[in-house]
Amino acid sequence: MWTIDNITTFGTLIQPFISHINFQKVSSIDFITKIKPFKSIFDDKFYNKIVEDHCLNTDLTSPQIVKYLDSQIINLRDASVICNWIKAMKKQKWEVTYDFDLLVRGSRDGFDKNIFHKYCDKKKPTITIVRVKNSNEILGGFNPCNWKSVAGFGEFISTEESFIFSLDKNNLENSIFSKVIDTEHAILTSRKRGPFFGHGNSDFELLYRDKLGQCSKNGYEKAIRQSNEYFEVDDYEVFKVIYR
């Protein structure tokens, strides 16, 4: 059993080497058993950075986070990466597992905004996934709050937990995780719009004129597309995220 003095001494000894550790390569089991118990040796800002880096871990030997997935766009490994990001933003325990409950699929249910709101309103939290037509791009966003059919322009939702992303299915380590920066304008919800993250021209928007979408960096940390031109949606899915 380690004492407080033991941990403090260990922290002093290891400090010069911490910057050389690639926490992205640490498996979930090792993170839980070998790093998390020594959280106190890191300052809060650096520990949060470690958690973010670890969330990009795609080690197939890690425990399966998502038990079942009905998706035509992503697989279980992709979903596990997304769930690691959710854990980081919500500061959840690493032992948490998830179910993804499919609410709507464009190719099955249609691409109309009214259909999106019919199946997805008041179903928080949700993950939106889109496959861009004629490309390998997979984009998405996490909304911890409820989608609502607000009249007119709609209303902005404030949250510190939303994020958007792009997945590189050929090399998940090249995926882009972009957390919300302008927390007061994290989500825009309106019956006239589909999923909308950010403000202005939107950091990530779907169902603009049916099957069109757009990404233009405004209120989130990173751009998730190189182009801010409109793109055509090949298919999209929205899941309710259930914590276990």
Coordinates of C-alpha atoms in Angstrom, one line a residue:
M1 CA 0.0 0.0 0.0
W2 CA 1.4 3.3 -1.1
T3 CA 1.5 6.1 1.5
I4 CA 1.1 9.8 0.7
D5 CA 4.8 10.3 1.2
N6 CA 5.6 7.4 -1.2
I7 CA 3.4 9.0 -3.9
T8 CA 5.0 12.4 -3.3
T9 CA 8.5 10.9 -3.6
F10 CA 7.5 9.0 -6.7
G11 CA 6.1 12.1 -8.3
T12 CA 9.4 14.0 -7.7
L13 CA 11.4 11.2 -9.2
I14 CA 9.3 10.7 -12.3
Q15 CA 8.7 14.4 -13.1
P16 CA 11.6 14.8 -15.6
F17 CA 10.4 11.9 -17.6
I18 CA 6.6 12.6 -17.8
S19 CA 6.9 14.8 -20.9
H20 CA 8.4 11.9 -22.8
I21 CA 5.5 9.5 -22.2
N22 CA 3.0 9.0 -25.1
F23 CA -0.2 8.5 -23.0
Q24 CA -2.1 7.9 -26.3
K25 CA -0.4 4.5 -26.4
V26 CA -1.5 3.4 -22.9
S27 CA -4.2 0.8 -22.8
S28 CA -7.4 1.4 -20.8
I29 CA -6.4 -1.3 -18.3
D30 CA -3.0 0.2 -17.7
F31 CA -4.4 3.7 -17.5
I32 CA -6.9 2.7 -14.8
T33 CA -4.5 0.6 -12.8
K34 CA -1.1 2.4 -13.3
I35 CA -1.8 6.1 -13.9
K36 CA -5.2 7.0 -12.4
P37 CA -4.1 6.1 -8.9
F38 CA -1.3 8.6 -9.1
K39 CA -3.5 11.5 -10.3
S40 CA -2.3 13.7 -7.4
I41 CA 1.3 13.9 -8.8
F42 CA 0.0 15.9 -11.8
D43 CA -1.4 19.4 -11.8
D44 CA -5.1 19.5 -12.9
K45 CA -4.4 21.1 -16.3
F46 CA -1.8 18.5 -17.2
Y47 CA -3.9 15.6 -16.0
N48 CA -6.8 16.8 -18.1
K49 CA -4.4 16.9 -21.1
I50 CA -3.3 13.3 -20.3
V51 CA -7.0 12.2 -20.3
E52 CA -7.6 13.9 -23.7
D53 CA -4.5 12.3 -25.2
H54 CA -5.5 8.9 -23.8
C55 CA -9.0 9.3 -25.3
L56 CA -7.4 8.8 -28.8
N57 CA -6.2 5.3 -27.7
T58 CA -7.4 2.8 -30.3
D59 CA -5.8 -0.3 -28.7
L60 CA -7.9 -3.3 -29.7
T61 CA -6.8 -5.1 -26.5
S62 CA -8.7 -2.5 -24.4
P63 CA -12.0 -3.6 -22.8
Q64 CA -14.9 -3.3 -25.2
I65 CA -16.7 0.0 -24.3
V66 CA -19.7 -0.4 -26.6
K67 CA -21.5 -3.7 -26.4
Y68 CA -23.8 -3.5 -29.4
L69 CA -24.0 -1.1 -32.4
D70 CA -26.5 -0.9 -35.2
S71 CA -24.7 1.4 -37.6
Q72 CA -24.0 1.4 -41.4
I73 CA -21.4 4.2 -40.9
I74 CA -19.1 3.3 -38.0
N75 CA -17.9 0.1 -36.3
L76 CA -17.4 -0.8 -32.7
R77 CA -13.8 0.4 -32.7
D78 CA -14.9 3.8 -34.0
A79 CA -17.6 4.0 -31.4
S80 CA -15.2 3.2 -28.6
V81 CA -13.0 6.1 -29.6
I82 CA -16.1 8.4 -29.5
C83 CA -17.0 7.1 -26.1
N84 CA -13.5 7.8 -24.8
W85 CA -14.0 11.4 -25.9
I86 CA -17.4 11.5 -24.0
K87 CA -15.7 10.2 -20.9
A88 CA -13.1 12.9 -21.1
M89 CA -15.6 15.7 -21.6
K90 CA -18.0 14.4 -18.9
K91 CA -15.2 13.4 -16.6
Q92 CA -16.8 9.9 -16.2
K93 CA -15.2 6.8 -14.6
W94 CA -13.2 4.8 -17.0
E95 CA -15.2 1.6 -16.1
V96 CA -18.4 3.0 -17.7
T97 CA -19.7 1.2 -20.7
Y98 CA -22.3 2.4 -23.3
D99 CA -25.2 1.4 -25.5
F100 CA -25.8 3.3 -28.7
D101 CA -29.6 3.3 -29.4
L102 CA -30.3 4.2 -33.0
L103 CA -32.9 7.0 -33.2
V104 CA -32.8 7.9 -36.9
R105 CA -31.0 6.9 -40.1
G106 CA -31.3 9.0 -43.2
S107 CA -31.3 6.2 -45.7
R108 CA -34.1 4.5 -43.8
D109 CA -36.2 7.3 -42.4
G110 CA -35.4 10.3 -44.7
F111 CA -33.4 13.5 -44.5
D112 CA -36.1 15.9 -43.6
K113 CA -35.6 18.2 -40.6
N114 CA -39.1 17.3 -39.3
I115 CA -38.1 13.6 -39.2
F116 CA -35.0 14.4 -37.3
H117 CA -36.9 16.3 -34.7
K118 CA -39.7 13.7 -34.5
Y119 CA -37.2 10.9 -33.5
C120 CA -34.5 12.9 -31.8
D121 CA -36.1 15.7 -29.7
K122 CA -35.8 15.2 -25.9
K123 CA -33.6 12.1 -26.2
K124 CA -30.4 13.5 -24.6
P125 CA -27.5 12.8 -24.8
T126 CA -27.0 12.1 -28.5
I127 CA -24.3 11.4 -31.1
T128 CA -24.8 12.5 -34.7
I129 CA -22.7 10.7 -37.4
V130 CA -22.5 11.5 -41.1
R131 CA -20.8 10.0 -44.1
V132 CA -19.9 12.6 -46.7
K133 CA -20.9 11.6 -50.2
N134 CA -18.1 10.6 -52.7
S135 CA -15.4 10.7 -50.0
N136 CA -14.0 8.7 -47.0
E137 CA -15.0 11.5 -44.6
I138 CA -16.9 10.5 -41.4
L139 CA -18.0 13.6 -39.3
G140 CA -19.9 13.8 -36.1
G141 CA -20.9 15.7 -33.0
F142 CA -21.9 14.9 -29.3
N143 CA -24.8 16.9 -27.8
P144 CA -25.2 16.3 -24.0
C145 CA -28.4 18.4 -24.1
N146 CA -31.9 17.9 -25.7
W147 CA -32.6 18.7 -29.2
K148 CA -35.9 20.8 -29.3
S149 CA -38.3 22.1 -32.0
V150 CA -38.0 25.7 -31.0
A151 CA -39.9 28.2 -33.2
G152 CA -38.2 30.9 -35.4
F153 CA -34.4 31.2 -35.3
G154 CA -34.3 28.8 -32.4
E155 CA -32.2 29.1 -29.2
F156 CA -28.6 28.5 -28.3
I157 CA -27.8 25.9 -25.7
S158 CA -24.9 26.5 -23.3
T159 CA -22.7 23.5 -22.4
E160 CA -19.0 22.7 -21.7
E161 CA -19.4 19.0 -22.7
S162 CA -20.2 19.1 -26.4
F163 CA -17.7 18.3 -29.1
I164 CA -17.4 17.6 -32.8
F165 CA -15.0 15.3 -34.7
S166 CA -13.9 13.7 -37.9
L167 CA -12.8 10.0 -38.0
D168 CA -10.0 8.7 -40.1
K169 CA -11.0 5.1 -40.5
N170 CA -7.7 4.2 -42.1
N171 CA -5.8 5.5 -39.1
L172 CA -7.9 6.5 -36.1
E173 CA -4.9 8.3 -34.6
N174 CA -5.3 10.9 -37.3
S175 CA -8.9 11.6 -36.2
I176 CA -9.8 15.1 -35.1
F177 CA -11.4 15.8 -31.7
S178 CA -12.7 19.4 -31.4
K179 CA -14.1 20.5 -28.0
V180 CA -16.4 23.5 -27.6
I181 CA -14.7 26.8 -26.8
D182 CA -17.6 29.2 -27.1
T183 CA -19.7 27.4 -24.5
E184 CA -22.6 29.9 -24.6
H185 CA -23.2 29.1 -28.2
A186 CA -22.3 25.4 -28.2
I187 CA -25.6 24.1 -29.8
L188 CA -28.3 25.8 -31.8
T189 CA -31.7 24.0 -31.7
S190 CA -34.6 25.0 -34.0
R191 CA -37.4 23.3 -35.7
K192 CA -36.2 24.9 -38.9
R193 CA -32.8 23.2 -38.6
G194 CA -31.3 19.8 -38.2
P195 CA -28.2 19.1 -36.0
F196 CA -26.3 22.4 -35.5
F197 CA -23.1 22.8 -33.5
G198 CA -21.6 26.2 -32.9
H199 CA -22.8 29.5 -34.4
G200 CA -22.5 31.7 -37.5
N201 CA -22.0 29.5 -40.5
S202 CA -21.8 26.6 -38.0
D203 CA -18.9 24.5 -36.9
F204 CA -20.9 21.4 -37.9
E205 CA -24.4 21.5 -39.5
L206 CA -26.6 18.8 -41.1
L207 CA -29.8 18.8 -43.1
Y208 CA -29.3 22.3 -44.5
R209 CA -31.6 22.1 -47.5
D210 CA -32.2 18.4 -47.0
K211 CA -29.0 16.5 -47.8
L212 CA -26.5 19.3 -47.5
G213 CA -24.2 20.0 -44.6
Q214 CA -21.4 22.4 -43.7
C215 CA -18.4 22.9 -41.4
S216 CA -16.9 26.3 -40.8
K217 CA -14.8 26.9 -37.7
N218 CA -16.3 29.3 -35.2
G219 CA -17.0 28.2 -31.6
Y220 CA -15.1 24.9 -31.4
E221 CA -11.4 24.3 -30.9
K222 CA -10.5 22.9 -34.3
A223 CA -11.9 22.7 -37.8
I224 CA -13.0 19.1 -38.6
R225 CA -12.9 19.7 -42.4
Q226 CA -10.3 21.3 -44.6
S227 CA -13.1 23.0 -46.7
N228 CA -16.0 25.1 -45.4
E229 CA -17.9 24.5 -48.6
Y230 CA -21.3 22.8 -48.5
F231 CA -21.0 19.0 -48.7
E232 CA -23.6 16.4 -49.7
V233 CA -24.6 13.8 -47.1
D234 CA -24.5 10.2 -48.2
D235 CA -26.1 9.0 -45.0
Y236 CA -26.4 10.1 -41.4
E237 CA -27.4 8.5 -38.1
V238 CA -28.3 9.8 -34.6
F239 CA -27.9 7.7 -31.5
K240 CA -29.1 8.1 -28.0
V241 CA -26.1 7.4 -25.7
I242 CA -27.0 5.2 -22.7
Y243 CA -24.5 4.9 -19.8
R244 CA -24.1 1.6 -18.0

